[in-house]
Coordinates of N, CA and C in Angstrom, one line a residue:
X108 N 24.8 44.5 81.4 CA 25.6 45.1 82.7 C 26.7 43.9 82.9
X109 N 27.8 44.3 83.0 CA 29.1 43.3 83.4 C 28.8 43.0 85.3
X110 N 28.5 41.8 85.6 CA 28.5 41.4 86.9 C 29.7 41.1 87.7
X111 N 30.2 41.4 88.9 CA 31.1 41.1 89.6 C 30.9 39.8 90.4
X112 N 31.4 38.6 90.1 CA 31.3 37.5 90.9 C 32.6 37.0 91.0
X113 N 32.5 35.7 91.8 CA 33.4 34.7 92.0 C 33.2 33.8 91.4
X114 N 34.2 32.9 91.7 CA 33.6 31.4 90.6 C 32.7 30.6 91.0
X115 N 31.7 30.0 90.0 CA 30.3 29.3 90.4 C 30.4 28.7 91.8
X116 N 31.3 27.9 92.1 CA 31.2 27.0 93.5 C 31.2 27.9 94.4
X117 N 31.3 29.2 94.5 CA 31.3 29.9 95.7 C 29.9 30.5 96.2
X118 N 29.0 29.8 95.0 CA 27.3 30.0 95.1 C 26.5 29.0 95.3
X119 N 27.1 27.8 95.9 CA 26.3 26.3 96.0 C 26.3 26.5 97.6
X120 N 26.8 27.1 98.3 CA 26.5 26.9 99.8 C 25.2 27.2 100.6
X121 N 25.0 26.9 101.7 CA 23.6 27.4 102.6 C 24.2 28.1 103.8
X122 N 23.1 29.0 104.3 CA 23.4 29.2 105.4 C 21.8 29.4 106.2
X123 N 21.9 30.4 107.1 CA 20.4 30.2 108.0 C 19.2 31.0 107.3
X124 N 19.6 31.6 106.3 CA 18.6 32.5 105.4 C 18.5 31.7 103.7
X125 N 19.6 31.5 103.4 CA 19.7 30.6 102.2 C 19.7 29.2 102.4
X126 N 18.6 28.6 102.8 CA 18.5 27.2 103.3 C 18.4 26.3 102.2
X127 N 19.4 25.8 101.6 CA 19.3 25.1 100.5 C 19.1 23.7 101.0
X128 N 19.7 23.3 102.3 CA 19.5 21.9 102.7 C 18.2 21.7 103.5
X129 N 17.2 22.8 103.7 CA 15.9 22.6 104.3 C 15.4 21.6 103.9
X130 N 14.7 20.7 104.8 CA 14.1 19.9 104.0 C 12.7 19.9 103.0
X131 N 12.0 21.0 103.5 CA 11.0 21.5 102.6 C 11.5 21.9 101.3
X132 N 12.6 22.7 101.5 CA 13.2 23.4 100.2 C 13.9 22.0 99.1
X133 N 14.3 21.0 99.7 CA 15.2 20.1 99.4 C 13.8 19.1 98.2
X134 N 12.8 19.1 99.0 CA 11.4 18.4 98.6 C 10.8 19.0 97.3
X135 N 10.7 20.5 97.3 CA 10.4 21.2 96.5 C 11.4 21.3 95.1
X136 N 12.6 21.4 95.2 CA 13.4 21.0 94.2 C 13.6 20.0 93.5
X137 N 13.3 18.8 94.6 CA 13.5 17.4 93.8 C 11.9 17.5 93.0
X138 N 10.9 18.1 93.7 CA 9.8 17.9 92.8 C 9.6 18.8 91.7
X139 N 10.1 19.8 91.4 CA 10.6 20.6 90.2 C 11.3 19.8 89.3
X140 N 12.6 19.5 89.7 CA 13.2 18.6 89.1 C 12.9 17.7 87.9
X141 N 11.9 17.0 88.7 CA 11.3 15.7 88.2 C 11.1 15.6 86.7
X142 N 10.6 16.9 86.4 CA 9.9 17.4 85.1 C 11.1 18.2 84.2
X143 N 12.0 18.6 84.5 CA 13.1 19.5 84.4 C 14.2 18.8 84.7
X144 N 14.9 17.7 83.9 CA 16.1 17.0 84.2 C 17.2 18.3 83.9
X145 N 17.3 19.2 82.6 CA 18.1 19.9 82.5 C 18.3 21.3 83.2
X146 N 19.4 22.0 83.3 CA 19.4 23.1 84.6 C 18.8 24.2 84.0
X147 N 18.7 24.8 82.7 CA 17.9 25.9 82.3 C 16.1 25.4 82.7
X148 N 16.0 24.3 82.2 CA 14.6 24.2 82.3 C 14.1 24.1 83.9
X149 N 15.2 23.6 84.7 CA 14.8 23.6 86.1 C 14.9 25.0 86.7
X150 N 15.9 25.6 86.5 CA 15.9 27.2 87.1 C 14.5 28.0 86.4
X151 N 14.3 27.8 85.2 CA 13.0 28.6 84.7 C 11.7 28.2 85.5
X152 N 11.6 26.8 85.8 CA 10.5 26.0 86.6 C 10.4 26.8 88.2
X153 N 11.8 26.7 88.8 CA 12.0 27.4 90.3 C 11.6 28.9 90.3
X154 N 12.3 29.5 89.1 CA 12.1 30.9 89.1 C 10.4 31.0 89.0
X155 N 9.8 30.4 88.1 CA 8.4 30.7 87.9 C 7.4 30.1 89.1
X156 N 8.0 29.2 89.8 CA 7.3 28.7 91.1 C 7.3 29.9 91.9
X157 N 8.3 30.7 91.9 CA 8.4 31.4 93.1 C 7.9 32.6 93.0
X158 N 8.1 33.2 91.7 CA 7.4 34.5 91.4 C 6.2 34.5 91.0
X159 N 5.6 33.0 90.8 CA 3.9 33.0 90.7 C 3.0 32.6 91.8
X160 N 3.7 31.6 92.5 CA 3.3 31.0 93.4 C 3.2 31.5 95.0
X161 N 4.6 32.1 95.3 CA 4.7 33.3 96.7 C 4.2 34.6 96.2
X162 N 3.6 34.9 97.2 CA 2.7 36.4 96.6 C 3.8 37.5 97.3
X163 N 4.2 38.6 96.9 CA 4.6 39.8 97.3 C 3.8 40.2 98.3
X164 N 4.5 40.5 99.5 CA 3.9 40.9 100.9 C 3.0 42.2 100.6
X165 N 3.4 43.4 99.7 CA 2.5 44.4 99.5 C 1.3 44.2 98.2
X166 N 1.7 43.5 97.4 CA 0.4 42.8 97.0 C -0.7 42.0 97.5
X167 N -0.1 41.3 98.5 CA -1.1 40.5 99.3 C -1.5 41.3 100.4
X168 N -1.1 42.8 100.8 CA -1.6 43.4 101.9 C -1.4 42.5 103.1
X169 N -0.2 42.0 103.3 CA 0.2 40.7 104.0 C 1.3 41.3 105.0
X170 N 1.1 41.7 106.2 CA 2.1 42.3 107.1 C 3.6 41.3 107.6
X171 N 2.9 40.0 107.5 CA 4.1 38.9 108.0 C 5.5 39.2 107.3
X172 N 6.5 39.2 108.0 CA 7.8 39.4 107.7 C 8.4 38.2 107.6
X173 N 8.8 37.8 106.3 CA 9.4 36.5 106.3 C 10.9 36.9 105.7
X174 N 11.7 35.7 106.2 CA 13.3 36.2 106.1 C 13.8 35.0 105.4
X175 N 14.2 33.6 105.9 CA 14.6 32.7 105.2 C 13.8 32.0 104.3
X176 N 14.6 30.9 103.4 CA 13.8 30.3 102.4 C 12.7 29.4 103.1
X177 N 12.8 29.0 104.2 CA 11.8 28.0 104.8 C 10.6 28.6 105.3
X178 N 10.9 29.9 105.8 CA 9.9 31.0 106.4 C 9.2 31.3 105.1
X179 N 9.5 31.6 103.8 CA 8.8 32.1 102.5 C 8.3 30.8 102.0
X180 N 8.9 29.7 102.3 CA 8.4 28.5 101.4 C 6.9 27.9 102.7
X181 N 7.0 28.2 103.9 CA 6.3 27.9 104.7 C 4.9 28.8 104.8
X182 N 5.0 30.2 104.7 CA 3.9 31.2 104.8 C 3.7 31.7 103.4
X183 N 4.2 31.4 102.1 CA 4.0 31.6 101.1 C 3.6 33.1 100.8
X184 N 4.6 33.9 101.4 CA 4.6 35.5 101.1 C 5.8 35.8 101.5
X185 N 6.3 36.9 100.7 CA 7.5 37.6 101.3 C 7.6 39.0 100.1
X186 N 8.7 39.5 100.7 CA 8.8 41.0 100.0 C 10.2 40.4 98.9
X187 N 10.3 41.0 98.0 CA 11.4 40.7 97.0 C 12.8 40.0 97.5
X188 N 13.3 40.6 98.8 CA 14.6 39.8 99.3 C 14.4 38.4 99.6
X189 N 13.0 38.3 100.3 CA 12.8 36.8 100.7 C 12.4 35.9 99.8
X190 N 11.8 36.2 98.6 CA 11.5 35.8 97.7 C 13.0 35.1 96.8
X191 N 13.7 36.2 96.8 CA 15.0 36.0 96.2 C 15.8 35.1 97.3
X192 N 15.7 34.9 98.5 CA 16.6 33.9 99.4 C 15.8 32.4 98.7
X193 N 14.3 32.4 98.7 CA 13.9 30.9 98.5 C 14.4 30.9 97.1
X194 N 14.5 31.5 96.2 CA 14.9 30.9 94.8 C 16.5 30.4 94.5
X195 N 17.0 31.5 95.3 CA 18.6 30.8 95.4 C 18.8 29.5 96.0
X196 N 18.0 29.2 97.2 CA 17.9 28.1 97.8 C 17.5 26.9 97.1
X197 N 16.4 27.3 96.1 CA 16.0 26.3 95.3 C 17.0 25.8 94.5
X198 N 17.4 26.7 93.5 CA 18.6 26.7 92.8 C 19.5 25.9 93.1
X199 N 20.4 26.3 94.3 CA 21.5 25.9 95.0 C 20.8 24.3 95.4
X200 N 19.8 24.2 95.7 CA 19.3 22.4 96.3 C 19.7 21.5 95.3
X201 N 19.6 21.8 93.9 CA 20.0 21.2 92.8 C 21.2 21.5 92.0
X202 N 22.2 22.1 92.8 CA 23.5 22.4 92.2 C 23.4 23.2 91.2
X203 N 22.6 24.5 91.0 CA 22.6 25.3 90.2 C 23.2 26.5 90.9
X204 N 24.3 27.0 90.4 CA 25.0 28.1 91.3 C 23.9 29.4 91.4
X205 N 23.9 30.2 92.3 CA 22.9 31.5 92.3 C 23.5 32.3 93.4
X206 N 23.4 33.4 93.1 CA 23.4 34.6 94.4 C 22.3 35.5 94.2
X207 N 22.8 36.6 95.0 CA 21.9 37.7 95.2 C 22.5 38.9 94.9
X208 N 21.7 39.7 94.0 CA 22.0 41.1 93.6 C 20.8 42.1 93.9
X209 N 21.2 43.3 93.8 CA 20.5 44.5 94.5 C 20.2 45.7 93.5
X210 N 19.2 46.4 93.4 CA 19.2 47.7 92.7 C 18.9 48.7 93.8
X211 N 19.2 49.8 93.7 CA 18.7 51.1 94.3 C 17.9 51.7 93.4
X212 N 16.5 51.8 93.7 CA 15.5 52.4 93.1 C 14.7 53.5 93.7
X213 N 14.4 54.5 92.8 CA 13.6 55.5 93.5 C 12.1 55.0 94.0
X214 N 11.7 55.7 95.1 CA 10.3 55.5 95.4 C 9.6 56.6 95.5
X215 N 8.7 56.8 94.5 CA 7.7 58.3 94.4 C 7.3 58.4 95.5
X216 N 6.8 57.2 96.4 CA 5.9 57.2 97.5 C 6.6 58.0 98.7
X217 N 7.8 58.0 98.7 CA 8.6 58.5 99.9 C 9.5 59.5 99.4
X218 N 9.5 59.5 98.1 CA 10.6 60.6 97.5 C 11.8 60.3 98.0
X219 N 12.3 59.1 97.9 CA 13.4 58.9 98.6 C 13.9 57.2 97.6
X220 N 14.9 56.7 97.9 CA 15.2 55.3 97.7 C 15.1 54.1 98.2
X221 N 15.1 52.9 97.5 CA 15.1 51.9 98.4 C 15.9 50.7 97.7
X222 N 16.2 49.8 98.4 CA 17.0 48.7 97.6 C 15.7 47.4 97.2
X223 N 16.1 46.9 96.2 CA 15.2 46.0 95.7 C 16.1 45.0 95.4
X224 N 15.4 43.6 95.9 CA 16.5 42.4 95.6 C 16.1 41.6 94.5
X225 N 17.4 41.0 93.8 CA 17.2 40.3 92.6 C 18.0 38.7 92.9
X226 N 18.0 38.0 91.7 CA 18.6 36.7 92.0 C 19.8 36.9 90.4
X227 N 21.0 36.0 90.7 CA 21.8 35.8 89.7 C 22.0 34.5 89.7
X228 N 21.7 33.9 88.5 CA 22.0 32.5 88.4 C 22.9 32.2 87.1
X229 N 24.0 31.3 87.4 CA 24.9 30.7 86.6 C 24.6 29.6 85.6
X230 N 24.1 29.9 84.2 CA 23.6 29.1 83.2 C 24.1 29.3 82.1
X231 N 24.4 28.0 81.3 CA 25.3 28.2 80.0 C 26.7 29.2 79.8
X232 N 27.1 29.0 80.9 CA 28.3 29.5 80.9 C 28.4 30.7 81.3
X233 N 27.3 31.4 82.0 CA 27.4 33.0 82.0 C 26.3 33.1 83.4
X234 N 26.4 34.4 83.7 CA 25.4 34.7 84.9 C 24.6 35.5 84.2
X235 N 23.3 35.6 84.8 CA 22.1 35.9 84.3 C 21.5 36.4 85.6
X236 N 20.9 37.6 85.4 CA 19.8 38.5 86.5 C 18.4 38.0 86.2
X237 N 17.8 37.5 87.3 CA 16.1 37.4 87.7 C 15.4 38.1 88.4
X238 N 14.3 38.3 88.1 CA 13.5 39.1 89.3 C 12.4 38.3 90.1
X239 N 12.3 37.5 90.9 CA 11.2 36.9 91.0 C 10.2 37.7 91.7
X240 N 10.4 38.8 92.1 CA 9.4 39.8 92.7 C 7.9 39.3 92.7
X241 N 7.2 39.2 91.3 CA 6.0 39.0 91.2 C 5.3 39.6 90.2
X242 N 4.6 39.5 89.4 CA 3.9 40.4 88.2 C 2.9 41.1 88.6
X243 N 2.6 42.1 88.1 CA 1.2 42.8 88.5 C 1.0 44.2 87.5
X244 N -0.1 44.4 87.3 CA -0.3 45.4 86.3 C 1.4 46.5 86.0
X245 N 1.7 46.7 85.0 CA 3.0 47.6 85.1 C 4.1 46.8 85.1
X246 N 4.2 45.4 85.8 CA 5.6 44.9 86.0 C 5.4 43.4 85.5
X247 N 6.1 43.4 84.2 CA 6.4 42.0 83.9 C 7.8 41.5 83.8
X248 N 8.0 40.9 84.8 CA 9.6 40.4 85.1 C 9.4 38.9 84.3
X249 N 10.3 38.3 83.5 CA 10.2 37.2 82.9 C 11.6 36.1 83.1
X250 N 11.7 34.9 83.0 CA 12.7 34.3 83.0 C 13.5 34.5 81.6
X251 N 14.9 34.9 81.2 CA 15.5 35.1 80.1 C 17.0 35.1 80.6
X252 N 17.5 34.2 79.3 CA 18.9 34.2 79.6 C 19.6 35.1 78.3
X253 N 18.9 36.1 77.9 CA 19.2 37.0 76.8 C 19.3 38.0 77.5
X254 N 18.3 39.3 77.1 CA 18.1 40.7 77.3 C 17.4 40.5 78.6
X255 N 17.7 41.0 79.9 CA 17.3 40.9 81.0 C 15.8 41.3 80.9
X256 N 14.9 40.7 81.6 CA 13.4 41.0 81.9 C 13.0 41.2 83.2
X257 N 13.7 42.3 83.9 CA 13.5 42.3 85.4 C 12.1 43.6 85.4
X258 N 11.9 43.6 86.8 CA 10.4 44.1 87.0 C 10.7 45.8 86.6
X259 N 12.2 46.2 87.0 CA 12.6 47.7 86.7 C 13.9 47.8 86.4
X260 N 14.2 48.8 85.5 CA 15.3 49.2 84.7 C 15.9 50.4 85.6
X261 N 16.9 50.1 86.1 CA 17.4 51.4 87.0 C 18.1 52.6 86.3
X262 N 17.4 53.7 86.6 CA 17.7 55.0 86.0 C 18.6 55.9 86.5
X263 N 20.2 55.9 86.2 CA 20.9 56.9 86.8 C 20.3 58.1 87.0
X264 N 19.5 58.6 86.2 CA 19.1 60.2 86.3 C 18.3 60.3 87.4
X265 N 17.9 59.3 87.9 CA 17.0 59.5 89.2 C 17.6 58.9 90.3
X266 N 19.0 58.5 90.3 CA 20.0 58.4 91.6 C 20.0 56.6 91.7
X267 N 19.2 56.0 90.9 CA 18.8 54.7 91.0 C 20.3 54.2 90.4
X268 N 20.5 52.8 91.1 CA 21.8 52.0 90.7 C 21.6 50.6 90.6
X269 N 22.2 50.2 89.6 CA 22.1 48.5 89.4 C 23.7 48.1 90.1
X270 N 23.4 47.5 91.2 CA 25.1 47.1 91.9 C 25.5 46.1 91.2
X271 N 26.6 45.8 90.8 CA 27.0 44.8 89.8 C 27.6 43.4 90.7
X272 N 27.7 43.5 91.9 CA 28.3 42.3 92.7 C 26.9 41.3 92.8
X273 N 27.6 40.0 92.6 CA 26.7 38.8 93.0 C 27.1 38.7 94.4
X274 N 26.2 38.5 95.3 CA 26.7 38.1 96.7 C 26.2 36.7 97.0
X275 N 27.2 35.7 97.4 CA 26.7 34.6 97.9 C 25.9 34.5 99.4
X276 N 26.2 35.4 99.9 CA 24.9 35.6 101.3 C 24.3 37.0 101.3
X277 N 23.3 36.9 101.9 CA 22.4 38.4 101.7 C 23.2 39.4 102.4
X278 N 22.7 40.4 101.8 CA 23.7 41.9 102.4 C 22.9 41.9 104.0
X279 N 24.0 42.1 104.6 CA 23.7 42.4 106.3 C 22.6 43.4 106.5
X280 N 22.6 44.7 105.5 CA 21.7 45.6 105.8 C 20.6 45.1 105.1
X281 N 20.0 44.4 104.6 CA 18.8 43.9 104.2 C 18.6 42.6 105.1
X282 N 19.3 42.1 105.6 CA 18.7 41.2 107.0 C 18.6 41.9 108.2
X283 N 19.4 42.8 108.4 CA 19.2 43.6 109.8 C 17.7 44.2 109.5
X284 N 17.3 44.7 108.5 CA 16.0 45.4 108.5 C 15.2 44.5 108.2
X285 N 15.0 43.3 107.6 CA 13.9 42.5 108.0 C 13.6 42.0 109.2
X286 N 14.9 41.7 109.8 CA 14.8 41.0 111.2 C 14.5 42.1 112.3
X287 N 14.7 43.4 111.8 CA 14.2 44.6 112.9 C 13.1 45.0 112.9
X288 N 12.3 44.2 111.8 CA 10.7 44.8 111.7 C 9.8 43.6 112.0
X289 N 8.5 44.0 112.5 CA 7.4 43.0 112.4 C 6.3 43.3 111.6
X290 N 6.6 44.1 110.5 CA 5.7 44.6 109.7 C 6.2 44.7 108.2
X291 N 5.9 43.9 107.5 CA 6.4 44.0 106.1 C 5.8 45.3 105.3
X292 N 4.6 45.8 105.6 CA 3.9 47.0 104.8 C 4.8 48.1 105.4
X293 N 4.6 48.1 106.9 CA 5.5 49.2 107.2 C 6.7 49.3 106.9
X294 N 7.6 48.2 106.8 CA 8.8 48.6 106.5 C 9.2 48.7 105.1
X295 N 8.1 48.4 104.2 CA 8.0 49.1 102.7 C 7.8 50.6 102.5
X296 N 7.1 50.9 103.5 CA 6.7 52.2 103.7 C 7.5 53.2 104.0
X297 N 8.4 52.6 104.8 CA 9.3 53.8 105.3 C 10.6 53.0 105.7
X298 N 10.9 52.0 105.8 CA 12.0 51.3 106.5 C 12.8 50.7 105.6
X299 N 12.9 50.5 104.5 CA 13.7 49.6 103.7 C 15.1 50.5 103.6
X300 N 16.1 49.9 103.4 CA 17.4 50.4 103.3 C 17.5 51.1 101.9
X301 N 18.1 52.2 101.9 CA 18.1 53.1 100.7 C 19.5 52.7 99.9
X302 N 20.3 51.8 100.5 CA 21.7 51.6 100.0 C 22.1 50.6 100.4
X303 N 23.5 49.9 100.0 CA 23.9 48.6 100.5 C 25.0 49.2 101.7
X304 N 25.2 50.3 101.5 CA 26.0 50.9 103.0 C 26.9 50.2 103.6

């Protein structure tokens, strides 16, 4: 898939969601970097830390809604979007360009569609999508700079979409949904955005 991106330097900033300058984010990034001095090794370590240490809200049956990187780091839980916010913040904290991507996936539990959050990282001269959602039976996302190893592959026959844009800041529709809810489980059951609208 060909991603639509700007220059890598556009994907190094911080905001109130992707808090790459937050002290906790900076400290964790520095700790992970100690044993991974090269960018690829560091990106893999940051990805695996977020994927495996921060529990997906639905898997944990945890209704807390986290949005910003510091929220996710503090609470140790989050939806795919929130986990992506933390991973992008960790990558940027160590000078690795990263942005946010989205998929529109069919949800058989609601017979509708919902957005799913991913990360794109700029390494070895190109952009690579990663899925820090967290693995479980039937989901095996991995760090890969070759063939993508995402949690799900979009199926156009099901009305699913791989949006090609890499966003420097989170999509407004995602932030509005997260900030407009006080229950992550209820949000997943019926309130996630169905497209980037």
